[in-house]
Short mmCIF file of C-alpha atoms in Angstrom, two decimals:
data_model
loop_
_atom_site.label_atom_id
_atom_site.label_comp_id
_atom_site.label_asym_id
_atom_site.label_seq_id
_atom_site.Cartn_x
_atom_site.Cartn_y
_atom_site.Cartn_z
CA MET A 1 0.00 0.00 0.00
CA LYS A 2 1.24 3.46 -0.88
CA LEU A 3 1.22 5.70 2.18
CA THR A 4 -0.76 8.53 0.62
CA LYS A 5 -3.14 10.74 2.59
CA LYS A 6 -6.10 9.21 0.77
CA ASN A 7 -5.08 5.62 1.54
CA ILE A 8 -4.33 6.39 5.19
CA CYS A 9 -7.67 8.18 5.57
CA PHE A 10 -9.74 5.37 4.02
CA THR A 11 -7.85 2.72 5.98
CA ALA A 12 -8.41 4.60 9.24
CA ILE A 13 -12.15 4.89 8.52
CA ALA A 14 -12.31 1.16 7.70
CA VAL A 15 -10.52 0.21 10.94
CA ILE A 16 -12.80 2.45 13.03
CA ILE A 17 -15.94 0.95 11.46
CA PHE A 18 -14.60 -2.55 12.01
CA LEU A 19 -13.81 -1.90 15.70
CA ILE A 20 -17.18 -0.28 16.33
CA PHE A 21 -19.05 -3.30 14.98
CA CYS A 22 -16.82 -5.65 16.97
CA PHE A 23 -18.12 -4.12 20.21
CA LEU A 24 -21.68 -3.23 19.22
CA PRO A 25 -24.41 -5.53 20.56
CA PRO A 26 -26.53 -7.33 17.94
CA PHE A 27 -29.18 -5.07 16.39
CA GLY A 28 -31.83 -7.75 16.77
CA GLU A 29 -32.80 -11.29 15.85
CA PRO A 30 -31.33 -13.34 14.23
CA LEU A 31 -28.03 -11.41 14.52
CA THR A 32 -25.35 -12.58 16.94
CA GLY A 33 -21.99 -11.22 18.04
CA ALA A 34 -20.37 -13.13 15.17
CA SER A 35 -22.86 -11.59 12.73
CA MET A 36 -21.89 -8.08 13.89
CA ARG A 37 -18.20 -8.83 13.43
CA VAL A 38 -18.80 -10.22 9.93
CA LEU A 39 -20.87 -7.13 9.10
CA GLY A 40 -18.05 -4.93 10.39
CA VAL A 41 -15.52 -6.73 8.19
CA LEU A 42 -17.77 -6.35 5.14
CA LEU A 43 -18.37 -2.62 5.70
CA ALA A 44 -14.67 -2.02 6.31
CA CYS A 45 -13.83 -3.81 3.04
CA ILE A 46 -16.43 -1.74 1.17
CA VAL A 47 -14.73 1.44 2.45
CA MET A 48 -11.34 0.14 1.34
CA TRP A 49 -12.73 -0.87 -2.07
CA ALA A 50 -14.19 2.62 -2.45
CA GLY A 51 -10.85 4.17 -1.57
CA GLY A 52 -8.79 1.83 -3.75
CA VAL A 53 -6.39 1.38 -0.84
CA ILE A 54 -4.82 -1.76 -2.30
CA HIS A 55 -5.74 -4.11 -5.13
CA GLU A 56 -9.27 -5.44 -4.66
CA THR A 57 -8.02 -9.03 -4.48
CA GLY A 58 -5.86 -8.22 -1.45
CA ILE A 59 -8.91 -6.73 0.28
CA VAL A 60 -11.11 -9.75 -0.46
CA LEU A 61 -8.43 -12.14 0.87
CA MET A 62 -8.34 -10.13 4.09
CA MET A 63 -12.14 -10.24 4.22
CA THR A 64 -12.21 -14.03 3.84
CA GLY A 65 -9.54 -14.58 6.49
CA LEU A 66 -11.10 -12.24 9.06
CA MET A 67 -14.58 -13.70 8.58
CA ALA A 68 -13.13 -17.12 9.38
CA ILE A 69 -11.11 -15.95 12.40
CA ILE A 70 -13.53 -13.62 14.17
CA GLY A 71 -16.81 -14.58 12.52
CA GLY A 72 -16.52 -18.34 12.75
CA VAL A 73 -17.65 -18.81 9.14
CA PRO A 74 -16.58 -22.30 7.94
CA LEU A 75 -14.33 -22.80 4.94
CA GLU A 76 -17.00 -24.47 2.81
CA THR A 77 -19.17 -21.35 3.17
CA LEU A 78 -16.33 -18.86 2.65
CA THR A 79 -15.25 -20.61 -0.54
CA SER A 80 -18.63 -21.87 -1.76
CA ALA A 81 -18.24 -20.23 -5.18
CA PHE A 82 -14.99 -22.10 -5.84
CA SER A 83 -16.70 -25.48 -5.50
CA GLY A 84 -19.57 -24.48 -7.78
CA SER A 85 -19.84 -24.23 -11.55
CA VAL A 86 -19.37 -20.44 -11.76
CA PHE A 87 -15.65 -20.52 -10.97
CA TRP A 88 -14.96 -23.11 -13.68
CA VAL A 89 -17.01 -21.23 -16.27
CA LEU A 90 -15.04 -18.09 -15.45
CA LEU A 91 -11.76 -19.99 -15.63
CA GLY A 92 -12.70 -21.31 -19.06
CA SER A 93 -13.78 -17.89 -20.32
CA PHE A 94 -10.65 -16.17 -19.01
CA THR A 95 -8.42 -18.82 -20.58
CA LEU A 96 -10.21 -18.63 -23.93
CA GLY A 97 -9.74 -14.86 -23.86
CA ALA A 98 -6.00 -15.36 -23.35
CA VAL A 99 -5.82 -17.81 -26.26
CA MET A 100 -7.79 -15.46 -28.56
CA LYS A 101 -5.48 -12.60 -27.68
CA LYS A 102 -2.47 -14.78 -28.42
CA CYS A 103 -3.70 -15.90 -31.85
CA GLY A 104 -5.27 -12.56 -32.90
CA LEU A 105 -8.76 -13.95 -33.54
CA LEU A 106 -10.74 -10.97 -32.18
CA ARG A 107 -8.83 -8.48 -34.32
CA ARG A 108 -9.49 -10.54 -37.46
CA ILE A 109 -13.21 -10.84 -36.65
CA ALA A 110 -13.47 -7.07 -36.13
CA LEU A 111 -11.82 -6.29 -39.48
CA LEU A 112 -13.93 -8.84 -41.37
CA LEU A 113 -17.18 -7.46 -39.93
CA LEU A 114 -16.22 -3.89 -40.87
CA LYS A 115 -15.71 -5.03 -44.48
CA VAL A 116 -19.42 -5.84 -44.86
CA THR A 117 -20.88 -2.69 -43.24
CA PRO A 118 -21.43 0.68 -44.99
CA LYS A 119 -18.29 2.81 -45.06
CA SER A 120 -19.74 6.24 -44.11
CA PHE A 121 -19.50 7.55 -40.54
CA THR A 122 -23.01 6.30 -39.82
CA GLY A 123 -22.29 2.93 -41.40
CA THR A 124 -18.97 2.56 -39.59
CA THR A 125 -20.63 3.52 -36.30
CA ILE A 126 -23.19 0.75 -36.83
CA GLY A 127 -20.29 -1.52 -37.80
CA MET A 128 -18.57 -0.85 -34.48
CA VAL A 129 -21.80 -1.79 -32.69
CA ILE A 130 -21.96 -5.01 -34.71
CA VAL A 131 -18.32 -5.80 -33.87
CA GLY A 132 -19.00 -5.38 -30.14
CA THR A 133 -22.14 -7.50 -30.44
CA VAL A 134 -20.50 -10.42 -32.25
CA ILE A 135 -17.44 -10.70 -30.01
CA CYS A 136 -19.52 -10.35 -26.83
CA PRO A 137 -20.02 -14.09 -26.13
CA LEU A 138 -16.46 -14.98 -27.11
CA VAL A 139 -14.68 -13.33 -24.16
CA ALA A 140 -16.10 -12.86 -20.65
CA THR A 141 -14.03 -9.82 -19.69
CA LYS A 142 -14.92 -6.41 -21.10
CA ASN A 143 -11.40 -5.25 -20.22
CA ALA A 144 -9.89 -7.79 -22.63
CA LYS A 145 -12.34 -6.91 -25.40
CA GLY A 146 -11.63 -3.21 -25.02
CA ALA A 147 -7.87 -3.68 -24.91
CA ILE A 148 -7.76 -5.99 -27.94
CA VAL A 149 -10.25 -4.20 -30.23
CA GLY A 150 -9.57 -0.64 -29.02
CA ASN A 151 -6.54 -0.26 -31.26
CA VAL A 152 -8.57 -1.54 -34.23
CA VAL A 153 -11.08 1.26 -33.62
CA ARG A 154 -8.21 3.76 -33.45
CA SER A 155 -6.66 2.58 -36.71
CA VAL A 156 -10.06 2.77 -38.45
CA SER A 157 -10.60 6.31 -37.14
CA ASP A 158 -7.15 7.40 -38.32
CA SER A 159 -7.65 5.83 -41.74
CA MET A 160 -10.88 7.82 -42.17
CA GLY A 161 -8.94 11.01 -41.51
CA TYR A 162 -10.74 12.07 -38.36
CA PRO A 163 -8.72 14.57 -36.29
CA LEU A 164 -7.61 13.59 -32.79
CA LYS A 165 -10.31 14.15 -30.16
CA SER A 166 -12.82 15.04 -32.86
CA PRO A 167 -16.49 14.15 -32.32
CA GLN A 168 -16.18 11.51 -35.05
CA ALA A 169 -13.14 9.76 -33.50
CA THR A 170 -14.78 9.89 -30.08
CA GLY A 171 -18.09 8.62 -31.49
CA LEU A 172 -16.55 5.55 -33.13
CA HIS A 173 -14.95 4.50 -29.86
CA LEU A 174 -18.16 5.07 -27.89
CA ALA A 175 -20.14 3.08 -30.47
CA PHE A 176 -17.90 0.05 -29.94
CA TRP A 177 -18.06 0.57 -26.17
CA THR A 178 -21.87 0.75 -26.34
CA ALA A 179 -22.18 -2.80 -27.67
CA THR A 180 -19.35 -4.07 -25.45
CA MET A 181 -21.22 -2.73 -22.44
CA ILE A 182 -24.85 -3.52 -23.33
CA MET A 183 -24.70 -6.96 -24.97
CA PRO A 184 -23.49 -8.75 -21.80
CA TYR A 185 -26.82 -7.82 -20.18
CA MET A 186 -28.29 -10.28 -22.66
CA ILE A 187 -25.43 -12.77 -23.15
CA VAL A 188 -24.54 -14.25 -19.76
CA ALA A 189 -21.15 -15.51 -20.96
CA GLY A 190 -20.23 -12.02 -22.19
CA SER A 191 -19.31 -10.55 -18.82
CA THR A 192 -18.12 -11.65 -15.40
CA SER A 193 -20.65 -9.31 -13.78
CA THR A 194 -23.57 -10.97 -15.62
CA ILE A 195 -22.26 -14.40 -14.66
CA ALA A 196 -22.06 -13.22 -11.05
CA SER A 197 -25.60 -11.76 -11.07
CA ARG A 198 -26.98 -15.09 -12.30
CA SER A 199 -25.03 -17.07 -9.70
CA PHE A 200 -26.78 -15.17 -6.86
CA LEU A 201 -30.25 -16.20 -8.07
CA PRO A 202 -32.02 -19.00 -6.20
CA GLU A 203 -31.28 -22.41 -7.73
CA GLU A 204 -34.73 -22.81 -9.26
CA LEU A 205 -34.45 -19.43 -11.01
CA GLN A 206 -30.99 -20.27 -12.32
CA THR A 207 -32.56 -23.34 -13.90
CA LYS A 208 -35.44 -21.33 -15.34
CA PHE A 209 -33.22 -18.50 -16.60
CA ASP A 210 -30.60 -20.58 -18.37
CA MET A 211 -28.47 -18.82 -20.97
CA LEU A 212 -31.08 -19.22 -23.72
CA TRP A 213 -34.06 -17.92 -21.73
CA TRP A 214 -31.96 -15.21 -20.09
CA ALA A 215 -31.16 -13.89 -23.57
CA LEU A 216 -34.75 -14.14 -24.83
CA TYR A 217 -36.31 -12.51 -21.77
CA SER A 218 -33.80 -9.65 -21.87
CA ILE A 219 -34.66 -8.62 -25.45
CA PRO A 220 -37.49 -6.18 -24.47
CA PHE A 221 -34.89 -4.15 -22.55
CA VAL A 222 -31.63 -4.72 -24.42
CA LEU A 223 -32.94 -4.14 -27.95
CA PRO A 224 -34.50 -0.70 -27.25
CA LEU A 225 -31.42 0.34 -25.27
CA MET A 226 -29.05 -0.73 -28.05
CA ILE A 227 -31.09 1.15 -30.66
CA LEU A 228 -31.37 4.30 -28.53
CA MET A 229 -27.65 4.42 -27.67
CA THR A 230 -26.60 3.70 -31.26
CA LEU A 231 -28.81 6.55 -32.48
CA PHE A 232 -27.30 8.78 -29.80
CA CYS A 233 -23.77 7.99 -31.05
CA ILE A 234 -24.78 8.68 -34.66
CA PHE A 235 -26.63 11.96 -34.11
CA ARG A 236 -24.30 13.30 -31.43
CA TYR A 237 -20.99 12.65 -33.22
CA ARG A 238 -21.68 12.62 -36.98
CA PRO A 239 -20.35 15.54 -39.06
CA LYS A 240 -22.70 18.49 -39.06
CA LYS A 241 -24.72 19.23 -42.17
CA GLY A 242 -22.49 20.89 -44.75
CA GLU A 243 -19.33 20.04 -42.79
CA HIS A 244 -16.74 17.90 -44.54
CA VAL A 245 -14.67 15.94 -42.04
CA GLY A 246 -12.62 12.91 -43.00
CA ASN A 247 -13.50 10.31 -45.61
CA ASP A 248 -15.41 7.07 -45.90
CA LEU A 249 -13.75 3.95 -44.57
CA SER A 250 -11.57 2.44 -47.30
CA ILE A 251 -11.98 -1.22 -48.15
CA ASP A 252 -8.32 -1.13 -49.23
CA PHE A 253 -7.30 -0.20 -45.69
CA LEU A 254 -9.21 -3.17 -44.25
CA ASN A 255 -7.71 -5.53 -46.83
CA GLU A 256 -4.26 -4.18 -46.00
CA GLN A 257 -4.77 -4.83 -42.29
CA LEU A 258 -5.99 -8.36 -42.98
CA ALA A 259 -3.06 -8.97 -45.31
CA LYS A 260 -0.65 -8.03 -42.53
CA MET A 261 -2.25 -10.74 -40.39
CA GLY A 262 -1.82 -13.30 -43.13
CA PRO A 263 -4.24 -16.16 -43.87
CA TRP A 264 -6.30 -17.80 -41.16
CA THR A 265 -4.00 -19.85 -38.94
CA ARG A 266 -4.82 -23.32 -37.68
CA ASP A 267 -5.07 -21.95 -34.13
CA GLU A 268 -7.55 -19.23 -35.14
CA LYS A 269 -9.78 -21.69 -36.97
CA LEU A 270 -9.75 -24.21 -34.13
CA VAL A 271 -10.36 -21.61 -31.40
CA CYS A 272 -13.20 -20.05 -33.40
CA ILE A 273 -14.94 -23.39 -34.10
CA LEU A 274 -14.59 -24.69 -30.54
CA THR A 275 -15.78 -21.41 -29.00
CA VAL A 276 -18.88 -21.34 -31.20
CA LEU A 277 -19.65 -24.98 -30.34
CA MET A 278 -19.16 -24.28 -26.63
CA VAL A 279 -21.51 -21.28 -26.70
CA LEU A 280 -24.10 -23.36 -28.57
CA THR A 281 -23.98 -26.06 -25.87
CA TRP A 282 -24.66 -23.32 -23.31
CA VAL A 283 -27.53 -21.79 -25.26
CA PHE A 284 -29.20 -25.12 -26.05
CA LYS A 285 -28.33 -26.74 -22.74
CA ALA A 286 -31.82 -28.14 -22.11
CA GLN A 287 -32.12 -29.55 -25.61
CA LEU A 288 -28.71 -31.27 -25.33
CA GLY A 289 -29.42 -33.19 -22.16
CA ASN A 290 -28.45 -30.46 -19.65
CA ILE A 291 -24.72 -30.54 -20.29
CA PRO A 292 -23.22 -28.37 -17.51
CA GLU A 293 -21.66 -25.12 -18.76
CA TYR A 294 -18.43 -25.78 -16.89
CA ALA A 295 -18.09 -29.25 -18.44
CA SER A 296 -18.12 -27.98 -22.03
CA CYS A 297 -15.66 -25.26 -20.94
CA LEU A 298 -13.19 -27.77 -19.56
CA VAL A 299 -13.49 -30.07 -22.59
CA VAL A 300 -12.74 -27.15 -24.94
CA LEU A 301 -9.70 -26.14 -22.88
CA SER A 302 -8.36 -29.68 -22.91
CA ILE A 303 -8.75 -29.90 -26.71
CA LEU A 304 -6.94 -26.58 -27.12
CA TRP A 305 -4.15 -27.88 -24.90
CA PHE A 306 -3.83 -31.10 -26.91
CA ALA A 307 -3.78 -29.06 -30.13
CA GLY A 308 -1.02 -26.77 -28.85
CA CYS A 309 -3.16 -23.60 -28.93
CA LEU A 310 -2.91 -23.42 -25.15
CA ASP A 311 0.28 -23.98 -23.22
CA ALA A 312 1.49 -23.66 -19.65
CA ASN A 313 2.94 -20.19 -20.18
CA THR A 314 -0.33 -18.81 -21.61
CA PHE A 315 -2.30 -20.49 -18.84
CA ARG A 316 0.07 -19.09 -16.22
CA THR A 317 0.48 -15.54 -17.47
CA GLY A 318 -2.54 -14.92 -19.73
CA VAL A 319 -5.25 -15.75 -17.20
CA SER A 320 -6.14 -13.02 -14.71
CA TRP A 321 -5.84 -15.22 -11.63
CA GLU A 322 -6.18 -12.34 -9.18
CA ASN A 323 -9.54 -11.40 -10.72
CA LEU A 324 -10.70 -15.02 -10.60
CA ILE A 325 -9.94 -15.20 -6.88
CA PHE A 326 -11.58 -11.83 -6.30
CA ILE A 327 -14.79 -12.69 -8.18
CA GLY A 328 -15.07 -16.12 -6.57
CA SER A 329 -14.62 -14.69 -3.07
CA CYS A 330 -17.19 -11.95 -3.73
CA ILE A 331 -19.75 -14.42 -5.09
CA SER A 332 -19.31 -16.44 -1.89
CA LEU A 333 -20.95 -13.53 -0.03
CA GLY A 334 -24.21 -15.02 -1.31
CA SER A 335 -23.61 -17.93 1.09
CA ILE A 336 -21.83 -16.05 3.89
CA LEU A 337 -24.47 -13.41 4.64
CA PRO A 338 -27.37 -15.90 5.00
CA TYR A 339 -25.14 -18.17 7.13
CA VAL A 340 -24.58 -15.49 9.79
CA GLY A 341 -28.17 -14.21 9.64
CA ILE A 342 -27.46 -10.84 8.03
CA THR A 343 -29.73 -11.48 5.05
CA ASP A 344 -32.73 -12.39 7.24
CA TRP A 345 -32.12 -9.33 9.42
CA ILE A 346 -31.99 -6.97 6.43
CA VAL A 347 -35.22 -8.41 5.04
CA SER A 348 -37.00 -8.07 8.41
CA VAL A 349 -35.86 -4.47 8.95
CA ILE A 350 -35.88 -2.98 5.45
CA GLY A 351 -38.37 -5.32 3.74
CA PRO A 352 -41.56 -3.49 4.78
CA TYR A 353 -40.23 -0.21 3.37
CA THR A 354 -38.85 -1.60 0.11
CA SER A 355 -42.11 -3.46 -0.47
CA ILE A 356 -43.80 -0.09 -0.93
CA ALA A 357 -41.25 1.08 -3.50
CA PHE A 358 -41.17 -2.30 -5.24
CA SER A 359 -44.98 -2.43 -5.55
CA ASN A 360 -44.83 -0.08 -8.55
CA PRO A 361 -42.51 -1.33 -11.30
CA PHE A 362 -41.73 2.13 -12.71
CA LEU A 363 -41.11 3.64 -9.27
CA MET A 364 -38.83 0.72 -8.47
CA ILE A 365 -36.83 1.24 -11.67
CA VAL A 366 -36.34 4.97 -11.06
CA ILE A 367 -35.41 4.56 -7.37
CA LEU A 368 -32.95 1.72 -7.94
CA THR A 369 -31.41 3.36 -11.00
CA LEU A 370 -30.71 6.64 -9.18
CA LEU A 371 -29.52 4.85 -6.03
CA LEU A 372 -27.15 2.60 -7.98
CA PHE A 373 -25.89 5.54 -10.06
CA VAL A 374 -24.69 7.15 -6.81
CA ILE A 375 -23.30 3.87 -5.43
CA ARG A 376 -21.22 3.38 -8.57
CA PHE A 377 -19.23 6.50 -7.62
CA LEU A 378 -18.12 4.59 -4.51
CA LEU A 379 -18.01 0.92 -5.53
CA LEU A 380 -15.85 1.14 -8.63
CA SER A 381 -15.10 -2.56 -8.95
CA GLU A 382 -17.79 -4.38 -10.95
CA GLY A 383 -17.23 -7.51 -8.86
CA SER A 384 -17.65 -5.86 -5.47
CA TYR A 385 -20.59 -3.75 -6.67
CA MET A 386 -22.43 -6.71 -8.18
CA SER A 387 -21.77 -9.08 -5.28
CA VAL A 388 -22.73 -6.67 -2.51
CA MET A 389 -25.84 -5.39 -4.31
CA CYS A 390 -27.06 -8.87 -5.30
CA ALA A 391 -26.61 -10.12 -1.73
CA LEU A 392 -28.61 -7.16 -0.39
CA LEU A 393 -31.29 -6.57 -3.04
CA TYR A 394 -32.27 -10.09 -4.15
CA PRO A 395 -33.75 -11.06 -0.76
CA LEU A 396 -35.59 -7.71 -0.58
CA ALA A 397 -37.05 -8.28 -4.05
CA ILE A 398 -38.18 -11.79 -3.14
CA GLU A 399 -39.76 -10.46 0.07
CA ALA A 400 -41.67 -7.88 -2.01
CA GLY A 401 -42.79 -10.56 -4.48
CA VAL A 402 -40.59 -9.27 -7.32
CA ASN A 403 -38.62 -11.67 -9.47
CA PRO A 404 -34.93 -11.06 -8.54
CA TRP A 405 -34.05 -11.57 -12.21
CA ILE A 406 -35.59 -8.12 -12.78
CA VAL A 407 -33.21 -6.70 -10.18
CA ALA A 408 -30.35 -8.48 -11.96
CA MET A 409 -31.26 -6.59 -15.15
CA ILE A 410 -31.25 -3.25 -13.30
CA LEU A 411 -27.96 -4.06 -11.55
CA ASN A 412 -26.30 -5.09 -14.80
CA ASN A 413 -27.61 -1.96 -16.47
CA MET A 414 -25.83 0.20 -13.90
CA VAL A 415 -22.57 -1.72 -14.29
CA GLY A 416 -22.26 0.05 -17.64
CA SER A 417 -23.22 3.42 -16.23
CA PHE A 418 -20.41 5.84 -15.52
CA PHE A 419 -20.10 9.60 -15.36
CA LEU A 420 -16.31 9.80 -15.10
CA PRO A 421 -13.80 7.41 -16.73
CA TYR A 422 -12.31 6.27 -13.42
CA GLN A 423 -15.63 4.59 -12.58
CA SER A 424 -15.11 1.86 -15.20
CA SER A 425 -11.88 -0.09 -15.52
CA ALA A 426 -13.37 -1.81 -18.59
CA PHE A 427 -13.89 1.55 -20.32
CA LEU A 428 -10.38 2.64 -19.38
CA SER A 429 -8.91 -0.50 -21.00
CA GLY A 430 -10.48 0.44 -24.32
CA TYR A 431 -9.70 4.13 -23.79
CA TYR A 432 -5.97 3.53 -23.35
CA ALA A 433 -5.92 1.08 -26.28
CA PHE A 434 -7.71 3.66 -28.46
CA GLY A 435 -5.30 6.36 -27.30
CA GLU A 436 -5.61 9.15 -24.76
CA ASP A 437 -4.59 11.64 -27.43
CA ALA A 438 -7.46 10.66 -29.74
CA PHE A 439 -10.48 10.58 -27.42
CA ASP A 440 -12.27 13.63 -25.98
CA VAL A 441 -12.63 12.47 -22.39
CA ARG A 442 -15.11 15.29 -21.63
CA GLU A 443 -17.66 13.41 -23.70
CA THR A 444 -17.85 10.66 -21.07
CA ARG A 445 -20.01 12.97 -18.95
CA VAL A 446 -22.41 13.67 -21.83
CA TYR A 447 -22.49 9.98 -22.73
CA GLY A 448 -23.02 9.01 -19.08
CA ILE A 449 -26.05 11.29 -18.65
CA ALA A 450 -27.52 10.16 -21.97
CA TYR A 451 -27.04 6.53 -20.95
CA LEU A 452 -28.69 7.10 -17.55
CA ILE A 453 -31.77 8.64 -19.17
CA LEU A 454 -32.09 6.29 -22.15
CA SER A 455 -31.41 3.14 -20.12
CA THR A 456 -34.17 4.15 -17.69
CA VAL A 457 -36.53 4.57 -20.63
CA ALA A 458 -35.49 1.15 -21.99
CA LEU A 459 -36.03 -0.48 -18.58
CA CYS A 460 -39.54 1.00 -18.43
CA ILE A 461 -40.25 -0.43 -21.90
CA GLY A 462 -38.96 -3.76 -20.66
CA ALA A 463 -41.11 -3.51 -17.53
CA VAL A 464 -44.29 -3.24 -19.62
CA VAL A 465 -43.39 -6.32 -21.66
CA TRP A 466 -42.13 -8.34 -18.67
CA GLN A 467 -45.42 -7.78 -16.85
CA MET A 468 -47.32 -8.92 -19.96
CA MET A 469 -45.06 -12.02 -20.08
CA GLY A 470 -45.79 -12.72 -16.42
CA ILE A 471 -42.20 -12.75 -15.20
CA TRP A 472 -42.10 -9.50 -13.18
CA TRP A 473 -43.80 -10.91 -10.07
CA MET A 474 -42.87 -14.10 -8.25
#
């Protein structure tokens, strides 16, 4: 930890909160002294996450250790996520992302898709949205997608002659980011945060909302949001009427970039085919005899290892092991909080009040959206935000008779919401790959407000359809 004033201040606040809860008597049934200590550890970790005192994985390891020592939480509860399917699905997705980065598959897919879209600014903007949509299910981390494809977006912008930090250069990057951010709300395998939000659902709802039905049910929200945000990128950033800026995207440029990559390699072909087959087994799980998602993941990895596409060095250095440990530990909160009685206490105390707000779908959407917009200024990590909010809000939704899958949609929606770049590490990955000198960072505030408004409208459209489909209420 760097001994800066900010880090010392946040650490001191975290320690004070922890000590206070260690000595406070239980607030009521079913809380115990151990429950209060676990709650103190959790709140202290949230403060340290908000302050970015050390890497989030270091904080979650401390959380797990302290909950065992002073909270008496058993190992099987603390590490419940690591013995479930979610960890192995994440491991497979992270490893596939490393292999795709190594062989250059995502870059080739992006260039090929841009060849078939119109070459004007509007057409290229739509092309960037299509690129983000197609590669969504292939890699589970938005950071990796942004880092790999961000430089493709930059090279396309430069080839079209758009000046640095121009509205057009900025718009192309935001168009790609729009699809990278929104599509995982629909494609579970497209983001670790969506995978986490599904893992917190009760077992029967996880069965009902498998990857196929999750995608189908999300269409009334995702489709309007994608259309609205794409139109925003086009009308906000296109050249003004009568203004001549840049040129159409050249097919020769795309062919040149593909020529530099050479013909399809054996590794690219094999990774592409196996990834598509794996995703299809997830989507049509029920029709294929309920093959577990993690099983098809592990089989694909083993084939890639036999074929030489994956090796020990890639597995060791290409996989974000610290993020895997962090996400798994956070997801385990879904077992820890009920174990010590915190979930039941929250429902008994806050449930009667949230039931009033949750009784009206549109009021619920507005309240949660605004609340989560503020929380995202504090909980910057997608993993900590999603895990804490799922653990708190799902039981409240169930108590109010609302399907927690609806809450998952709202939570995922606000993962993509940011007002300042520092709020989203995934956006920053693409931003740095695109180039700090080429992107007008002031536009993130305009984009953030537009997203907040338009996503709320899209959620309200979804709410109407979801009530007609009979899935809003439990």
